Amino acid sequence: MSTMISATQDSAGVAVVVRKRPRAARFDELSTTARVLRLVVLFIGAAILLLPYAWMLSTSFKAQSEVFSSGLSLIPQHWAIVANYTKAFTRVPMVQILLNGVFVCLAISTFQILFALPAAYALARLKFRGRDLLFGCIILGLLVPIHAVSIPLYAASRWLNLLNTYAVLIVPFTLSVFAIFQFRQVIKTIPDDLIQAARMDGMSEMAICWRVVLPNAWPAATSFAIFSVVAHWNDVYWPQIVISQNRLATPPLGLLFFRAAEAGDDYGALMAATVAVSAPLVIFFLFAQKAFIEGVTSTGLKG
Amino acid sequence: MAANSPQLTLSEIKKGYGSNQILKGVSLEIAKGEFIALVGASGCGKSTLLRIIAGLDAADEGEIRIAGRDVSSTRAADRDLAMVFQSYALYPYLTARQNMMVPLAMRRYSLWQRLPFIGGLMPGRKAIAGEIAAKVNEVADGLKIAQLLDRKPAAMSGGQRQRVALGRAIVREPQAFLMDEPLSNLDAALRVHTRTEIVDLHRRLGATTIYVTHDQEEALSMADRVAVMKDGRILQVASPRTIYADPDHIDVAAFIGTPAINLIEVQVDGDGIARIGNVPVISGLQEWRGQRLMIGLRPDHAELNDTGERVGPHVRLPFTLSRLEFLGAEAIAHGTIASGVQIRVRTGSSFAEVSAGRELTLLIAVHHLLVFAPDGTRIRRQFAEARDATQGVPVHV
C-alpha cells in the first residue's frame, strides 16, 4: 500500500504533515479473483441493459428478409443501412420532427425555469399571507398526473383553437409544480445573509431572483432541465392527443406516424427511425451526465 | 447636535415577534462621521436593531431618519446604507472585482443597461462601466486587495474575504456603514489587527459607522461612542472612557471591562453607612437605610499589600488569596474578603511569588467605588467619610 506524505501549512503558519491515501488503494487491496468477479457481474448487468439497444441498432442495419430470418445474429449478412435510413428520413419529415422535439423541449424547460424560480423564491424567502397554504397546494399538485387532467386540458385547447400548434405542446407544461418544489428546497439552503447583502446592494426582489438565486441554484436547475427534456422528448401521450399533422409531430409521435405509414412490417426502416429519435437524447445525456449527477446528489433527490 | 443635525436618528423603535418583545423603545442619535458601537450580550436586540436600521426588517413602531429623511418605510435598497455581514456574504460565483462592482452596477446602470447581452449595447453604458472599474480599483488599492480582484471567494482566506466585503461596502460611499460583528469569524491575532485597520479606515473616510459587537473590548477600543444594550433597551450611550469609569447602570458596569467588575452586596445600617463584612466603607447613605446596595469595584481600582501599610484615603479589607492568574505583564489575584465574597484584583506580575492561602490586605480607593441602588441605577454623589465605629478612626476621603 502506498501513502503520500505532503507538508502543508495551516492558517496559523504551522507546518503540519498530512497523510493522504490514494483513492485507488482500496481497489488495489482486492484480490484478483474478487476483481474479476466484480467486473463480470457489472459486465453482465450492462449487457442486459444494452442488449435491446444493440438489437435496435443491428436491426436498423439489416435488410427486411434478414429481420424475419429464424437465426439470431447481431451482425447483418446483407447490409441495408442506406436503404433503411433513407426510408426513415424520407417517408416522414424526420429532420423536421427532430427539430420539433428540440424546439418543444427547449421551450418547455426554459419557461418552466422562468416561471418556477420566482415562484419558488417567493415561497422560500418572502413572507406573505397564505404562503403555507399555497405551498400545500403545490405539494398536492405533485400528486396529480397529466392523465388525470388531460381531458379538460384537451377541451380547453380545442376551445382556444390551439389544436395542432406548437403552443399546445408547450403551454400546458410551462408551470411545473415539481420544479417549484425542487427549487424551493434549494433556495431554503441559500444563506440568509447573501440575500440580505443583495438587498443592501440595491437589488430588487426580481434581480435577487436572477442574479443571486439562479447562480446558487444552478446545479438544481440543470438537473431539473435534464429531467424535463428527457420526459418531454419521450412523451407520446399528450402529443398524440393534440397533434395530427406530420410536420408538428414530436419524435415519438413521428415514430408512430412512420409506423402507420409503413403498415408496420418494415422493421429495418422502423428501427432506423427509432435510432434517429433516440440518438439525440443519448448524446445529450452523455454530455450532460456530469451536471445531472451533481444536480441529483446536491438536491438529495434520487432519479 | 443642534448646529450639526444628526446623520441618523432612531426614535422609540419597537419590535416584537409574537409575545417576545425584542426591542422595547430604542432611541439614538448618531452624528455625521461618528463611529458608534452597539454592544451587548447575545439576544439583547443589537442585531435586530441593525437590521431595522438597514431596512432588512421592519420595526413595529418608531421612526428612522437618515440625513433628515424619514426612511421608516423605505426598502433596504433605497436607504443608501452599506452593510458588512459577519459571514461576509460575498457572492460565491463572482470574483472579488465583480462582487465589489455589484452595488455600483445596481445603482448606476439603468434597468436597460443592466440586461444581460443587450445591456452592453445600450448607450452610455461604457462610460459608466469605466467609472465603476476605476472606483473599484481605487478602493481595492486602499484596502491592499488589488492582487485578489480576480479570485473568487472560495480561493480566499477569511481575512481576505473580510476585506473584499469591506470593499464592497466602501465603493458606494453610502450615508452610513452598518457592520454586524464583522470580525467575529477571524482568528484572534487577525481580529486585533483588522480592528486597527477598520479604525484607520473610518478615520480616512470619515463615514458614519454603526458597529454591532458582543465583544466589549472591540467596542471600547474602536468606537467614538458606545451604546450598551440589554433586553431590548439602550442602557447608556457615552464615550468608551465614560462607559467604563462612570456607568449609569449596574448592567453596564457588569458587562464592560475585563476582568469583570467585582460586585459586592452591602447592607446599609441605621446611620447610612455601608459595610463590607464589618468594615465601614461608605457613609452618607441615609436614604437607603436598611436596604441592600451593590458596590462595584474594578479589579484595577484596588491594590493588594502584604504588609497593610499604605498612606492615603483607602479602605483596608482582609483578603485571602486563593489563586493567582499570571498573564505576563500583569496578574489577576482571585481571593475572598469578608463573608466569602469573591474578588478579582489586577496586580503587578511581581506578585506572582505570593503563594495561595496568604492573608493579605486589600486597599480600595473609595473614590473609584461605584454604588448602585437596588433597581440597578447608579447612585452618583460624593460619599461622605465613613468612620470605623469600633476604632473611631476616619477611614477615607
PDB file of N, CA, C and O in Angstrom, chain A residues 11 127 192-194 196-205 207 211-213 215-216, chain B residues 51 54 56 75 77 81 83 85 87 89-93 102-103 106-107 114 168 172:
ATOM      1  N   SER A  11      -3.546  27.645   8.758  1.00  0.00           N
ATOM      2  CA  SER A  11      -3.728  29.103   8.736  1.00  0.00           C
ATOM      3  C   SER A  11      -2.790  29.806   9.707  1.00  0.00           C
ATOM      4  O   SER A  11      -2.393  30.934   9.484  1.00  0.00           O
ATOM      5  N   LYS A 127     -42.302  36.738   2.968  1.00  0.00           N
ATOM      6  CA  LYS A 127     -43.378  36.449   3.918  1.00  0.00           C
ATOM      7  C   LYS A 127     -44.654  37.071   3.381  1.00  0.00           C
ATOM      8  O   LYS A 127     -44.705  38.260   3.113  1.00  0.00           O
ATOM      9  N   ASP A 192     -29.112  33.300   4.462  1.00  0.00           N
ATOM     10  CA  ASP A 192     -29.928  34.494   4.591  1.00  0.00           C
ATOM     11  C   ASP A 192     -29.116  35.759   4.310  1.00  0.00           C
ATOM     12  O   ASP A 192     -29.578  36.671   3.634  1.00  0.00           O
ATOM     13  N   ASP A 193     -27.880  35.768   4.836  1.00  0.00           N
ATOM     14  CA  ASP A 193     -27.038  36.947   4.690  1.00  0.00           C
ATOM     15  C   ASP A 193     -26.813  37.306   3.226  1.00  0.00           C
ATOM     16  O   ASP A 193     -26.723  38.473   2.878  1.00  0.00           O
ATOM     17  N   LEU A 194     -26.717  36.292   2.371  1.00  0.00           N
ATOM     18  CA  LEU A 194     -26.431  36.537   0.962  1.00  0.00           C
ATOM     19  C   LEU A 194     -27.591  37.302   0.315  1.00  0.00           C
ATOM     20  O   LEU A 194     -27.390  38.258  -0.432  1.00  0.00           O
ATOM     21  N   GLN A 196     -29.759  39.133   1.933  1.00  0.00           N
ATOM     22  CA  GLN A 196     -29.857  40.459   2.535  1.00  0.00           C
ATOM     23  C   GLN A 196     -28.758  41.369   2.012  1.00  0.00           C
ATOM     24  O   GLN A 196     -28.978  42.567   1.822  1.00  0.00           O
ATOM     25  N   ALA A 197     -27.577  40.783   1.776  1.00  0.00           N
ATOM     26  CA  ALA A 197     -26.497  41.579   1.187  1.00  0.00           C
ATOM     27  C   ALA A 197     -26.935  42.093  -0.180  1.00  0.00           C
ATOM     28  O   ALA A 197     -26.668  43.240  -0.535  1.00  0.00           O
ATOM     29  N   ALA A 198     -27.636  41.251  -0.924  1.00  0.00           N
ATOM     30  CA  ALA A 198     -28.111  41.659  -2.243  1.00  0.00           C
ATOM     31  C   ALA A 198     -29.113  42.799  -2.113  1.00  0.00           C
ATOM     32  O   ALA A 198     -29.099  43.748  -2.903  1.00  0.00           O
ATOM     33  N   ARG A 199     -29.975  42.722  -1.100  1.00  0.00           N
ATOM     34  CA  ARG A 199     -30.933  43.822  -0.885  1.00  0.00           C
ATOM     35  C   ARG A 199     -30.181  45.107  -0.560  1.00  0.00           C
ATOM     36  O   ARG A 199     -30.502  46.179  -1.061  1.00  0.00           O
ATOM     37  N   MET A 200     -29.146  44.992   0.295  1.00  0.00           N
ATOM     38  CA  MET A 200     -28.367  46.185   0.646  1.00  0.00           C
ATOM     39  C   MET A 200     -27.657  46.741  -0.586  1.00  0.00           C
ATOM     40  O   MET A 200     -27.447  47.938  -0.694  1.00  0.00           O
ATOM     41  N   ASP A 201     -27.253  45.851  -1.486  1.00  0.00           N
ATOM     42  CA  ASP A 201     -26.548  46.287  -2.688  1.00  0.00           C
ATOM     43  C   ASP A 201     -27.486  46.932  -3.698  1.00  0.00           C
ATOM     44  O   ASP A 201     -27.048  47.331  -4.771  1.00  0.00           O
ATOM     45  N   GLY A 202     -28.767  46.978  -3.368  1.00  0.00           N
ATOM     46  CA  GLY A 202     -29.693  47.708  -4.220  1.00  0.00           C
ATOM     47  C   GLY A 202     -30.470  46.852  -5.192  1.00  0.00           C
ATOM     48  O   GLY A 202     -31.052  47.372  -6.142  1.00  0.00           O
ATOM     49  N   MET A 203     -30.485  45.545  -4.986  1.00  0.00           N
ATOM     50  CA  MET A 203     -31.216  44.703  -5.924  1.00  0.00           C
ATOM     51  C   MET A 203     -32.693  44.644  -5.560  1.00  0.00           C
ATOM     52  O   MET A 203     -33.056  44.588  -4.396  1.00  0.00           O
ATOM     53  N   SER A 204     -33.521  44.602  -6.588  1.00  0.00           N
ATOM     54  CA  SER A 204     -34.941  44.356  -6.367  1.00  0.00           C
ATOM     55  C   SER A 204     -35.122  42.864  -6.149  1.00  0.00           C
ATOM     56  O   SER A 204     -34.209  42.077  -6.412  1.00  0.00           O
ATOM     57  N   GLU A 205     -36.310  42.468  -5.713  1.00  0.00           N
ATOM     58  CA  GLU A 205     -36.531  41.038  -5.453  1.00  0.00           C
ATOM     59  C   GLU A 205     -36.346  40.228  -6.738  1.00  0.00           C
ATOM     60  O   GLU A 205     -35.814  39.131  -6.718  1.00  0.00           O
ATOM     61  N   ALA A 207     -34.410  41.023  -9.251  1.00  0.00           N
ATOM     62  CA  ALA A 207     -32.973  40.976  -9.546  1.00  0.00           C
ATOM     63  C   ALA A 207     -32.299  39.941  -8.660  1.00  0.00           C
ATOM     64  O   ALA A 207     -31.426  39.201  -9.119  1.00  0.00           O
ATOM     65  N   ARG A 211     -30.081  37.157 -10.214  1.00  0.00           N
ATOM     66  CA  ARG A 211     -28.650  37.402 -10.056  1.00  0.00           C
ATOM     67  C   ARG A 211     -28.033  36.663  -8.880  1.00  0.00           C
ATOM     68  O   ARG A 211     -26.823  36.458  -8.843  1.00  0.00           O
ATOM     69  N   VAL A 212     -28.833  36.340  -7.879  1.00  0.00           N
ATOM     70  CA  VAL A 212     -28.278  35.660  -6.708  1.00  0.00           C
ATOM     71  C   VAL A 212     -28.789  34.230  -6.602  1.00  0.00           C
ATOM     72  O   VAL A 212     -28.023  33.301  -6.434  1.00  0.00           O
ATOM     73  N   VAL A 213     -30.103  34.080  -6.740  1.00  0.00           N
ATOM     74  CA  VAL A 213     -30.682  32.753  -6.519  1.00  0.00           C
ATOM     75  C   VAL A 213     -30.336  31.792  -7.660  1.00  0.00           C
ATOM     76  O   VAL A 213     -29.900  30.675  -7.420  1.00  0.00           O
ATOM     77  N   PRO A 215     -27.791  31.633  -9.895  1.00  0.00           N
ATOM     78  CA  PRO A 215     -26.443  31.039  -9.878  1.00  0.00           C
ATOM     79  C   PRO A 215     -26.264  30.035  -8.738  1.00  0.00           C
ATOM     80  O   PRO A 215     -25.572  29.037  -8.898  1.00  0.00           O
ATOM     81  N   ASN A 216     -26.892  30.318  -7.591  1.00  0.00           N
ATOM     82  CA  ASN A 216     -26.761  29.391  -6.472  1.00  0.00           C
ATOM     83  C   ASN A 216     -27.538  28.108  -6.702  1.00  0.00           C
ATOM     84  O   ASN A 216     -27.172  27.055  -6.193  1.00  0.00           O
TER      85      ASN A 216
ATOM     86  N   ARG B  51     -30.574  45.489  11.766  1.00  0.00           N
ATOM     87  CA  ARG B  51     -31.360  45.068  10.613  1.00  0.00           C
ATOM     88  C   ARG B  51     -32.523  46.018  10.348  1.00  0.00           C
ATOM     89  O   ARG B  51     -32.913  46.243   9.208  1.00  0.00           O
ATOM     90  N   ALA B  54     -31.060  48.984   8.736  1.00  0.00           N
ATOM     91  CA  ALA B  54     -30.728  48.645   7.345  1.00  0.00           C
ATOM     92  C   ALA B  54     -31.969  48.573   6.457  1.00  0.00           C
ATOM     93  O   ALA B  54     -31.876  48.743   5.254  1.00  0.00           O
ATOM     94  N   LEU B  56     -33.804  45.759   6.507  1.00  0.00           N
ATOM     95  CA  LEU B  56     -33.990  44.340   6.208  1.00  0.00           C
ATOM     96  C   LEU B  56     -35.108  43.760   7.056  1.00  0.00           C
ATOM     97  O   LEU B  56     -35.609  42.682   6.804  1.00  0.00           O
ATOM     98  N   ARG B  75     -37.578  50.761   1.478  1.00  0.00           N
ATOM     99  CA  ARG B  75     -36.931  49.448   1.419  1.00  0.00           C
ATOM    100  C   ARG B  75     -35.410  49.592   1.492  1.00  0.00           C
ATOM    101  O   ARG B  75     -34.864  50.659   1.201  1.00  0.00           O
ATOM    102  N   ALA B  77     -32.893  48.710  -0.243  1.00  0.00           N
ATOM    103  CA  ALA B  77     -32.121  49.134  -1.412  1.00  0.00           C
ATOM    104  C   ALA B  77     -32.095  50.657  -1.562  1.00  0.00           C
ATOM    105  O   ALA B  77     -31.161  51.205  -2.114  1.00  0.00           O
ATOM    106  N   LEU B  81     -27.529  52.702   2.482  1.00  0.00           N
ATOM    107  CA  LEU B  81     -26.631  52.255   3.541  1.00  0.00           C
ATOM    108  C   LEU B  81     -25.882  51.044   3.008  1.00  0.00           C
ATOM    109  O   LEU B  81     -26.353  50.370   2.113  1.00  0.00           O
ATOM    110  N   MET B  83     -23.746  47.466   4.248  1.00  0.00           N
ATOM    111  CA  MET B  83     -23.615  46.600   5.414  1.00  0.00           C
ATOM    112  C   MET B  83     -22.506  45.587   5.204  1.00  0.00           C
ATOM    113  O   MET B  83     -22.324  45.071   4.108  1.00  0.00           O
ATOM    114  N   PHE B  85     -21.421  41.971   6.631  1.00  0.00           N
ATOM    115  CA  PHE B  85     -22.025  40.889   7.408  1.00  0.00           C
ATOM    116  C   PHE B  85     -20.964  40.054   8.106  1.00  0.00           C
ATOM    117  O   PHE B  85     -19.823  39.966   7.657  1.00  0.00           O
ATOM    118  N   SER B  87     -20.832  36.891   8.144  1.00  0.00           N
ATOM    119  CA  SER B  87     -20.402  35.817   7.239  1.00  0.00           C
ATOM    120  C   SER B  87     -19.838  36.374   5.932  1.00  0.00           C
ATOM    121  O   SER B  87     -19.600  35.632   5.004  1.00  0.00           O
ATOM    122  N   ALA B  89     -20.929  37.339   3.368  1.00  0.00           N
ATOM    123  CA  ALA B  89     -21.997  37.294   2.370  1.00  0.00           C
ATOM    124  C   ALA B  89     -21.536  37.774   0.997  1.00  0.00           C
ATOM    125  O   ALA B  89     -22.209  38.548   0.336  1.00  0.00           O
ATOM    126  N   LEU B  90     -20.358  37.308   0.575  1.00  0.00           N
ATOM    127  CA  LEU B  90     -19.915  37.609  -0.795  1.00  0.00           C
ATOM    128  C   LEU B  90     -20.644  36.675  -1.745  1.00  0.00           C
ATOM    129  O   LEU B  90     -20.991  35.557  -1.378  1.00  0.00           O
ATOM    130  N   TYR B  91     -20.853  37.141  -2.983  1.00  0.00           N
ATOM    131  CA  TYR B  91     -21.472  36.267  -3.975  1.00  0.00           C
ATOM    132  C   TYR B  91     -20.437  35.231  -4.395  1.00  0.00           C
ATOM    133  O   TYR B  91     -19.405  35.584  -4.972  1.00  0.00           O
ATOM    134  N   PRO B  92     -20.698  33.955  -4.092  1.00  0.00           N
ATOM    135  CA  PRO B  92     -19.646  32.947  -4.252  1.00  0.00           C
ATOM    136  C   PRO B  92     -19.233  32.705  -5.702  1.00  0.00           C
ATOM    137  O   PRO B  92     -18.125  32.268  -5.963  1.00  0.00           O
ATOM    138  N   TYR B  93     -20.109  33.011  -6.644  1.00  0.00           N
ATOM    139  CA  TYR B  93     -19.834  32.690  -8.041  1.00  0.00           C
ATOM    140  C   TYR B  93     -19.251  33.880  -8.778  1.00  0.00           C
ATOM    141  O   TYR B  93     -19.061  33.841  -9.985  1.00  0.00           O
ATOM    142  N   VAL B 102     -20.944  45.001  -7.926  1.00  0.00           N
ATOM    143  CA  VAL B 102     -22.398  44.830  -7.871  1.00  0.00           C
ATOM    144  C   VAL B 102     -23.155  46.066  -7.346  1.00  0.00           C
ATOM    145  O   VAL B 102     -24.049  46.563  -8.023  1.00  0.00           O
ATOM    146  N   PRO B 103     -22.781  46.579  -6.153  1.00  0.00           N
ATOM    147  CA  PRO B 103     -23.583  47.704  -5.646  1.00  0.00           C
ATOM    148  C   PRO B 103     -23.563  48.912  -6.574  1.00  0.00           C
ATOM    149  O   PRO B 103     -24.567  49.619  -6.697  1.00  0.00           O
ATOM    150  N   MET B 106     -25.772  48.085  -9.717  1.00  0.00           N
ATOM    151  CA  MET B 106     -27.198  48.129  -9.448  1.00  0.00           C
ATOM    152  C   MET B 106     -27.695  49.562  -9.346  1.00  0.00           C
ATOM    153  O   MET B 106     -28.844  49.852  -9.611  1.00  0.00           O
ATOM    154  N   ARG B 107     -26.814  50.476  -8.933  1.00  0.00           N
ATOM    155  CA  ARG B 107     -27.268  51.851  -8.736  1.00  0.00           C
ATOM    156  C   ARG B 107     -27.002  52.758  -9.923  1.00  0.00           C
ATOM    157  O   ARG B 107     -27.775  53.654 -10.209  1.00  0.00           O
ATOM    158  N   ARG B 114     -28.688  47.175 -17.498  1.00  0.00           N
ATOM    159  CA  ARG B 114     -28.347  46.016 -16.671  1.00  0.00           C
ATOM    160  C   ARG B 114     -28.707  44.696 -17.325  1.00  0.00           C
ATOM    161  O   ARG B 114     -28.285  43.648 -16.862  1.00  0.00           O
ATOM    162  N   ARG B 168     -16.676  46.080  -0.826  1.00  0.00           N
ATOM    163  CA  ARG B 168     -17.991  46.153  -1.454  1.00  0.00           C
ATOM    164  C   ARG B 168     -18.847  47.218  -0.783  1.00  0.00           C
ATOM    165  O   ARG B 168     -19.656  47.881  -1.426  1.00  0.00           O
ATOM    166  N   ARG B 172     -19.438  52.267  -2.622  1.00  0.00           N
ATOM    167  CA  ARG B 172     -20.651  53.015  -2.907  1.00  0.00           C
ATOM    168  C   ARG B 172     -20.716  54.371  -2.237  1.00  0.00           C
ATOM    169  O   ARG B 172     -21.607  55.161  -2.510  1.00  0.00           O
TER     170      ARG B 172
END
